[in-house]
């Protein structure tokens, strides 16, 4: 699968007083990339929620390898695949000028709003066959 690429510009609100991206904001950056992937696949999360279905992040493993600064142009590079009928795994990197400064392994699950695991939408389950 070709990696998904999502551009981010570091704004003042993303940084601490030293002008370095605050560590928790990397999680926001990779979430935006995942949300874009869901939309591009054609899954409507509002329609899912209306049917009492949601995506839940069940695990994040993160490595901070460098720092981004105010004004940097970043790219979130993501590969992803369903690994079971209910789990969707993402490997994501945040890069600046092609250099990886943050890496995360993220596991998402499809759940009912009552907290019961349920099957991923067909559009996602079909990814492994593409």
mmCIF file with all atom_site columns, C-alpha atoms in Angstrom:
data_model
loop_
_atom_site.group_PDB
_atom_site.id
_atom_site.type_symbol
_atom_site.label_atom_id
_atom_site.label_alt_id
_atom_site.label_comp_id
_atom_site.label_asym_id
_atom_site.label_entity_id
_atom_site.label_seq_id
_atom_site.pdbx_PDB_ins_code
_atom_site.Cartn_x
_atom_site.Cartn_y
_atom_site.Cartn_z
_atom_site.occupancy
_atom_site.B_iso_or_equiv
_atom_site.pdbx_formal_charge
_atom_site.auth_seq_id
_atom_site.auth_comp_id
_atom_site.auth_asym_id
_atom_site.auth_atom_id
_atom_site.pdbx_PDB_model_num
ATOM 1   C CA . UNK A 1 1   ? 0.000   0.000  0.000  1.00 0.00 ? 1   UNK A CA 1
ATOM 2   C CA . UNK A 1 2   ? 1.248   3.479  -0.863 1.00 0.00 ? 2   UNK A CA 1
ATOM 3   C CA . UNK A 1 3   ? 1.764   5.559  2.289  1.00 0.00 ? 3   UNK A CA 1
ATOM 4   C CA . UNK A 1 4   ? -0.734  8.328  2.948  1.00 0.00 ? 4   UNK A CA 1
ATOM 5   C CA . UNK A 1 5   ? 0.848   11.789 3.253  1.00 0.00 ? 5   UNK A CA 1
ATOM 6   C CA . UNK A 1 6   ? -0.666  14.649 5.237  1.00 0.00 ? 6   UNK A CA 1
ATOM 7   C CA . UNK A 1 7   ? 0.971   18.111 5.446  1.00 0.00 ? 7   UNK A CA 1
ATOM 8   C CA . UNK A 1 8   ? 1.068   20.135 8.668  1.00 0.00 ? 8   UNK A CA 1
ATOM 9   C CA . UNK A 1 9   ? 2.480   23.602 9.318  1.00 0.00 ? 9   UNK A CA 1
ATOM 10  C CA . UNK A 1 10  ? 3.663   24.309 12.853 1.00 0.00 ? 10  UNK A CA 1
ATOM 11  C CA . UNK A 1 11  ? 1.865   27.360 14.212 1.00 0.00 ? 11  UNK A CA 1
ATOM 12  C CA . UNK A 1 12  ? 2.571   29.356 17.369 1.00 0.00 ? 12  UNK A CA 1
ATOM 13  C CA . UNK A 1 13  ? -0.289  27.585 19.174 1.00 0.00 ? 13  UNK A CA 1
ATOM 14  C CA . UNK A 1 14  ? 1.489   24.238 18.611 1.00 0.00 ? 14  UNK A CA 1
ATOM 15  C CA . UNK A 1 15  ? 4.630   25.258 20.484 1.00 0.00 ? 15  UNK A CA 1
ATOM 16  C CA . UNK A 1 16  ? 5.864   25.816 24.001 1.00 0.00 ? 16  UNK A CA 1
ATOM 17  C CA . UNK A 1 17  ? 7.574   29.006 25.148 1.00 0.00 ? 17  UNK A CA 1
ATOM 18  C CA . UNK A 1 18  ? 10.830  27.913 23.481 1.00 0.00 ? 18  UNK A CA 1
ATOM 19  C CA . UNK A 1 19  ? 9.113   27.629 20.080 1.00 0.00 ? 19  UNK A CA 1
ATOM 20  C CA . UNK A 1 20  ? 9.350   23.814 20.072 1.00 0.00 ? 20  UNK A CA 1
ATOM 21  C CA . UNK A 1 21  ? 6.274   21.676 19.334 1.00 0.00 ? 21  UNK A CA 1
ATOM 22  C CA . UNK A 1 22  ? 4.676   20.588 22.615 1.00 0.00 ? 22  UNK A CA 1
ATOM 23  C CA . UNK A 1 23  ? 4.938   16.803 22.888 1.00 0.00 ? 23  UNK A CA 1
ATOM 24  C CA . UNK A 1 24  ? 1.164   16.117 23.042 1.00 0.00 ? 24  UNK A CA 1
ATOM 25  C CA . UNK A 1 25  ? 0.577   17.968 19.778 1.00 0.00 ? 25  UNK A CA 1
ATOM 26  C CA . UNK A 1 26  ? 2.248   15.167 17.807 1.00 0.00 ? 26  UNK A CA 1
ATOM 27  C CA . UNK A 1 27  ? -0.726  13.009 18.843 1.00 0.00 ? 27  UNK A CA 1
ATOM 28  C CA . UNK A 1 28  ? -3.044  15.678 17.430 1.00 0.00 ? 28  UNK A CA 1
ATOM 29  C CA . UNK A 1 29  ? -1.083  15.769 14.181 1.00 0.00 ? 29  UNK A CA 1
ATOM 30  C CA . UNK A 1 30  ? -1.317  11.999 13.655 1.00 0.00 ? 30  UNK A CA 1
ATOM 31  C CA . UNK A 1 31  ? -5.017  12.032 14.602 1.00 0.00 ? 31  UNK A CA 1
ATOM 32  C CA . UNK A 1 32  ? -5.690  14.587 11.866 1.00 0.00 ? 32  UNK A CA 1
ATOM 33  C CA . UNK A 1 33  ? -3.949  12.341 9.352  1.00 0.00 ? 33  UNK A CA 1
ATOM 34  C CA . UNK A 1 34  ? -5.987  9.312  10.447 1.00 0.00 ? 34  UNK A CA 1
ATOM 35  C CA . UNK A 1 35  ? -9.235  11.307 10.246 1.00 0.00 ? 35  UNK A CA 1
ATOM 36  C CA . UNK A 1 36  ? -8.329  12.342 6.713  1.00 0.00 ? 36  UNK A CA 1
ATOM 37  C CA . UNK A 1 37  ? -7.658  8.720  5.752  1.00 0.00 ? 37  UNK A CA 1
ATOM 38  C CA . UNK A 1 38  ? -11.082 7.667  7.078  1.00 0.00 ? 38  UNK A CA 1
ATOM 39  C CA . UNK A 1 39  ? -12.745 10.418 5.037  1.00 0.00 ? 39  UNK A CA 1
ATOM 40  C CA . UNK A 1 40  ? -10.766 9.574  1.877  1.00 0.00 ? 40  UNK A CA 1
ATOM 41  C CA . UNK A 1 41  ? -11.757 5.903  2.163  1.00 0.00 ? 41  UNK A CA 1
ATOM 42  C CA . UNK A 1 42  ? -15.372 7.052  2.127  1.00 0.00 ? 42  UNK A CA 1
ATOM 43  C CA . UNK A 1 43  ? -16.345 6.248  5.706  1.00 0.00 ? 43  UNK A CA 1
ATOM 44  C CA . UNK A 1 44  ? -18.699 8.856  7.187  1.00 0.00 ? 44  UNK A CA 1
ATOM 45  C CA . UNK A 1 45  ? -17.983 8.961  10.927 1.00 0.00 ? 45  UNK A CA 1
ATOM 46  C CA . UNK A 1 46  ? -21.110 11.034 11.597 1.00 0.00 ? 46  UNK A CA 1
ATOM 47  C CA . UNK A 1 47  ? -23.232 8.367  9.898  1.00 0.00 ? 47  UNK A CA 1
ATOM 48  C CA . UNK A 1 48  ? -21.399 5.712  11.921 1.00 0.00 ? 48  UNK A CA 1
ATOM 49  C CA . UNK A 1 49  ? -22.132 7.552  15.158 1.00 0.00 ? 49  UNK A CA 1
ATOM 50  C CA . UNK A 1 50  ? -25.808 7.810  14.164 1.00 0.00 ? 50  UNK A CA 1
ATOM 51  C CA . UNK A 1 51  ? -25.739 3.994  14.020 1.00 0.00 ? 51  UNK A CA 1
ATOM 52  C CA . UNK A 1 52  ? -24.020 3.921  17.468 1.00 0.00 ? 52  UNK A CA 1
ATOM 53  C CA . UNK A 1 53  ? -20.614 2.948  16.008 1.00 0.00 ? 53  UNK A CA 1
ATOM 54  C CA . UNK A 1 54  ? -17.308 4.707  16.712 1.00 0.00 ? 54  UNK A CA 1
ATOM 55  C CA . UNK A 1 55  ? -13.565 4.224  16.373 1.00 0.00 ? 55  UNK A CA 1
ATOM 56  C CA . UNK A 1 56  ? -11.652 3.964  19.645 1.00 0.00 ? 56  UNK A CA 1
ATOM 57  C CA . UNK A 1 57  ? -7.885  4.144  20.026 1.00 0.00 ? 57  UNK A CA 1
ATOM 58  C CA . UNK A 1 58  ? -6.850  1.189  22.195 1.00 0.00 ? 58  UNK A CA 1
ATOM 59  C CA . UNK A 1 59  ? -3.065  1.547  22.070 1.00 0.00 ? 59  UNK A CA 1
ATOM 60  C CA . UNK A 1 60  ? -0.408  4.076  21.117 1.00 0.00 ? 60  UNK A CA 1
ATOM 61  C CA . UNK A 1 61  ? 3.323   3.417  21.165 1.00 0.00 ? 61  UNK A CA 1
ATOM 62  C CA . UNK A 1 62  ? 5.253   6.604  20.487 1.00 0.00 ? 62  UNK A CA 1
ATOM 63  C CA . UNK A 1 63  ? 8.908   7.499  19.986 1.00 0.00 ? 63  UNK A CA 1
ATOM 64  C CA . UNK A 1 64  ? 10.084  11.110 20.048 1.00 0.00 ? 64  UNK A CA 1
ATOM 65  C CA . UNK A 1 65  ? 13.179  11.252 17.856 1.00 0.00 ? 65  UNK A CA 1
ATOM 66  C CA . UNK A 1 66  ? 13.636  14.965 17.263 1.00 0.00 ? 66  UNK A CA 1
ATOM 67  C CA . UNK A 1 67  ? 11.865  18.277 17.526 1.00 0.00 ? 67  UNK A CA 1
ATOM 68  C CA . UNK A 1 68  ? 9.792   20.463 15.237 1.00 0.00 ? 68  UNK A CA 1
ATOM 69  C CA . UNK A 1 69  ? 9.785   24.210 15.626 1.00 0.00 ? 69  UNK A CA 1
ATOM 70  C CA . UNK A 1 70  ? 7.585   27.162 14.886 1.00 0.00 ? 70  UNK A CA 1
ATOM 71  C CA . UNK A 1 71  ? 7.164   27.545 11.122 1.00 0.00 ? 71  UNK A CA 1
ATOM 72  C CA . UNK A 1 72  ? 8.337   24.046 10.194 1.00 0.00 ? 72  UNK A CA 1
ATOM 73  C CA . UNK A 1 73  ? 6.482   22.274 7.405  1.00 0.00 ? 73  UNK A CA 1
ATOM 74  C CA . UNK A 1 74  ? 5.803   18.725 8.519  1.00 0.00 ? 74  UNK A CA 1
ATOM 75  C CA . UNK A 1 75  ? 4.444   15.670 6.798  1.00 0.00 ? 75  UNK A CA 1
ATOM 76  C CA . UNK A 1 76  ? 2.609   12.830 8.540  1.00 0.00 ? 76  UNK A CA 1
ATOM 77  C CA . UNK A 1 77  ? 3.349   9.620  6.636  1.00 0.00 ? 77  UNK A CA 1
ATOM 78  C CA . UNK A 1 78  ? 0.952   6.772  7.430  1.00 0.00 ? 78  UNK A CA 1
ATOM 79  C CA . UNK A 1 79  ? 0.627   3.144  6.435  1.00 0.00 ? 79  UNK A CA 1
ATOM 80  C CA . UNK A 1 80  ? -2.403  1.258  7.682  1.00 0.00 ? 80  UNK A CA 1
ATOM 81  C CA . UNK A 1 81  ? -4.288  -2.008 7.429  1.00 0.00 ? 81  UNK A CA 1
ATOM 82  C CA . UNK A 1 82  ? -7.034  -3.901 9.238  1.00 0.00 ? 82  UNK A CA 1
ATOM 83  C CA . UNK A 1 83  ? -5.510  -6.734 11.280 1.00 0.00 ? 83  UNK A CA 1
ATOM 84  C CA . UNK A 1 84  ? -8.743  -8.367 12.433 1.00 0.00 ? 84  UNK A CA 1
ATOM 85  C CA . UNK A 1 85  ? -12.462 -7.839 11.816 1.00 0.00 ? 85  UNK A CA 1
ATOM 86  C CA . UNK A 1 86  ? -12.492 -5.113 14.511 1.00 0.00 ? 86  UNK A CA 1
ATOM 87  C CA . UNK A 1 87  ? -8.904  -3.740 14.595 1.00 0.00 ? 87  UNK A CA 1
ATOM 88  C CA . UNK A 1 88  ? -7.211  -1.222 12.330 1.00 0.00 ? 88  UNK A CA 1
ATOM 89  C CA . UNK A 1 89  ? -3.475  -0.633 12.750 1.00 0.00 ? 89  UNK A CA 1
ATOM 90  C CA . UNK A 1 90  ? -1.609  2.539  11.761 1.00 0.00 ? 90  UNK A CA 1
ATOM 91  C CA . UNK A 1 91  ? 2.131   3.107  11.577 1.00 0.00 ? 91  UNK A CA 1
ATOM 92  C CA . UNK A 1 92  ? 2.753   6.834  11.456 1.00 0.00 ? 92  UNK A CA 1
ATOM 93  C CA . UNK A 1 93  ? 5.773   9.091  11.193 1.00 0.00 ? 93  UNK A CA 1
ATOM 94  C CA . UNK A 1 94  ? 6.014   12.847 11.470 1.00 0.00 ? 94  UNK A CA 1
ATOM 95  C CA . UNK A 1 95  ? 8.770   14.107 9.217  1.00 0.00 ? 95  UNK A CA 1
ATOM 96  C CA . UNK A 1 96  ? 10.444  17.451 8.704  1.00 0.00 ? 96  UNK A CA 1
ATOM 97  C CA . UNK A 1 97  ? 12.428  17.785 5.460  1.00 0.00 ? 97  UNK A CA 1
ATOM 98  C CA . UNK A 1 98  ? 12.239  13.995 5.041  1.00 0.00 ? 98  UNK A CA 1
ATOM 99  C CA . UNK A 1 99  ? 13.726  13.305 8.511  1.00 0.00 ? 99  UNK A CA 1
ATOM 100 C CA . UNK A 1 100 ? 11.557  11.355 10.967 1.00 0.00 ? 100 UNK A CA 1
ATOM 101 C CA . UNK A 1 101 ? 11.151  13.204 14.264 1.00 0.00 ? 101 UNK A CA 1
ATOM 102 C CA . UNK A 1 102 ? 8.213   11.247 15.710 1.00 0.00 ? 102 UNK A CA 1
ATOM 103 C CA . UNK A 1 103 ? 7.025   7.693  15.182 1.00 0.00 ? 103 UNK A CA 1
ATOM 104 C CA . UNK A 1 104 ? 3.856   5.988  16.455 1.00 0.00 ? 104 UNK A CA 1
ATOM 105 C CA . UNK A 1 105 ? 2.192   2.596  16.231 1.00 0.00 ? 105 UNK A CA 1
ATOM 106 C CA . UNK A 1 106 ? -1.549  3.076  16.779 1.00 0.00 ? 106 UNK A CA 1
ATOM 107 C CA . UNK A 1 107 ? -4.261  0.455  17.187 1.00 0.00 ? 107 UNK A CA 1
ATOM 108 C CA . UNK A 1 108 ? -7.881  1.474  16.649 1.00 0.00 ? 108 UNK A CA 1
ATOM 109 C CA . UNK A 1 109 ? -10.965 -0.646 17.195 1.00 0.00 ? 109 UNK A CA 1
ATOM 110 C CA . UNK A 1 110 ? -14.518 -0.300 15.997 1.00 0.00 ? 110 UNK A CA 1
ATOM 111 C CA . UNK A 1 111 ? -16.944 -0.274 18.923 1.00 0.00 ? 111 UNK A CA 1
ATOM 112 C CA . UNK A 1 112 ? -20.574 0.370  19.646 1.00 0.00 ? 112 UNK A CA 1
ATOM 113 C CA . UNK A 1 113 ? -21.235 3.476  21.718 1.00 0.00 ? 113 UNK A CA 1
ATOM 114 C CA . UNK A 1 114 ? -22.051 1.031  24.543 1.00 0.00 ? 114 UNK A CA 1
ATOM 115 C CA . UNK A 1 115 ? -18.442 -0.204 24.382 1.00 0.00 ? 115 UNK A CA 1
ATOM 116 C CA . UNK A 1 116 ? -18.892 -3.545 22.587 1.00 0.00 ? 116 UNK A CA 1
ATOM 117 C CA . UNK A 1 117 ? -16.375 -4.439 19.837 1.00 0.00 ? 117 UNK A CA 1
ATOM 118 C CA . UNK A 1 118 ? -17.974 -4.694 16.404 1.00 0.00 ? 118 UNK A CA 1
ATOM 119 C CA . UNK A 1 119 ? -16.869 -5.220 12.799 1.00 0.00 ? 119 UNK A CA 1
ATOM 120 C CA . UNK A 1 120 ? -15.020 -2.503 10.928 1.00 0.00 ? 120 UNK A CA 1
ATOM 121 C CA . UNK A 1 121 ? -16.942 -0.920 8.037  1.00 0.00 ? 121 UNK A CA 1
ATOM 122 C CA . UNK A 1 122 ? -16.654 -2.905 4.802  1.00 0.00 ? 122 UNK A CA 1
ATOM 123 C CA . UNK A 1 123 ? -14.611 -0.144 3.117  1.00 0.00 ? 123 UNK A CA 1
ATOM 124 C CA . UNK A 1 124 ? -11.877 -0.648 5.727  1.00 0.00 ? 124 UNK A CA 1
ATOM 125 C CA . UNK A 1 125 ? -12.029 -4.449 5.834  1.00 0.00 ? 125 UNK A CA 1
ATOM 126 C CA . UNK A 1 126 ? -11.495 -4.393 2.044  1.00 0.00 ? 126 UNK A CA 1
ATOM 127 C CA . UNK A 1 127 ? -8.165  -2.550 2.348  1.00 0.00 ? 127 UNK A CA 1
ATOM 128 C CA . UNK A 1 128 ? -6.155  -5.740 2.783  1.00 0.00 ? 128 UNK A CA 1
ATOM 129 C CA . UNK A 1 129 ? -7.384  -6.986 -0.613 1.00 0.00 ? 129 UNK A CA 1
ATOM 130 C CA . UNK A 1 130 ? -6.351  -3.850 -2.501 1.00 0.00 ? 130 UNK A CA 1
#
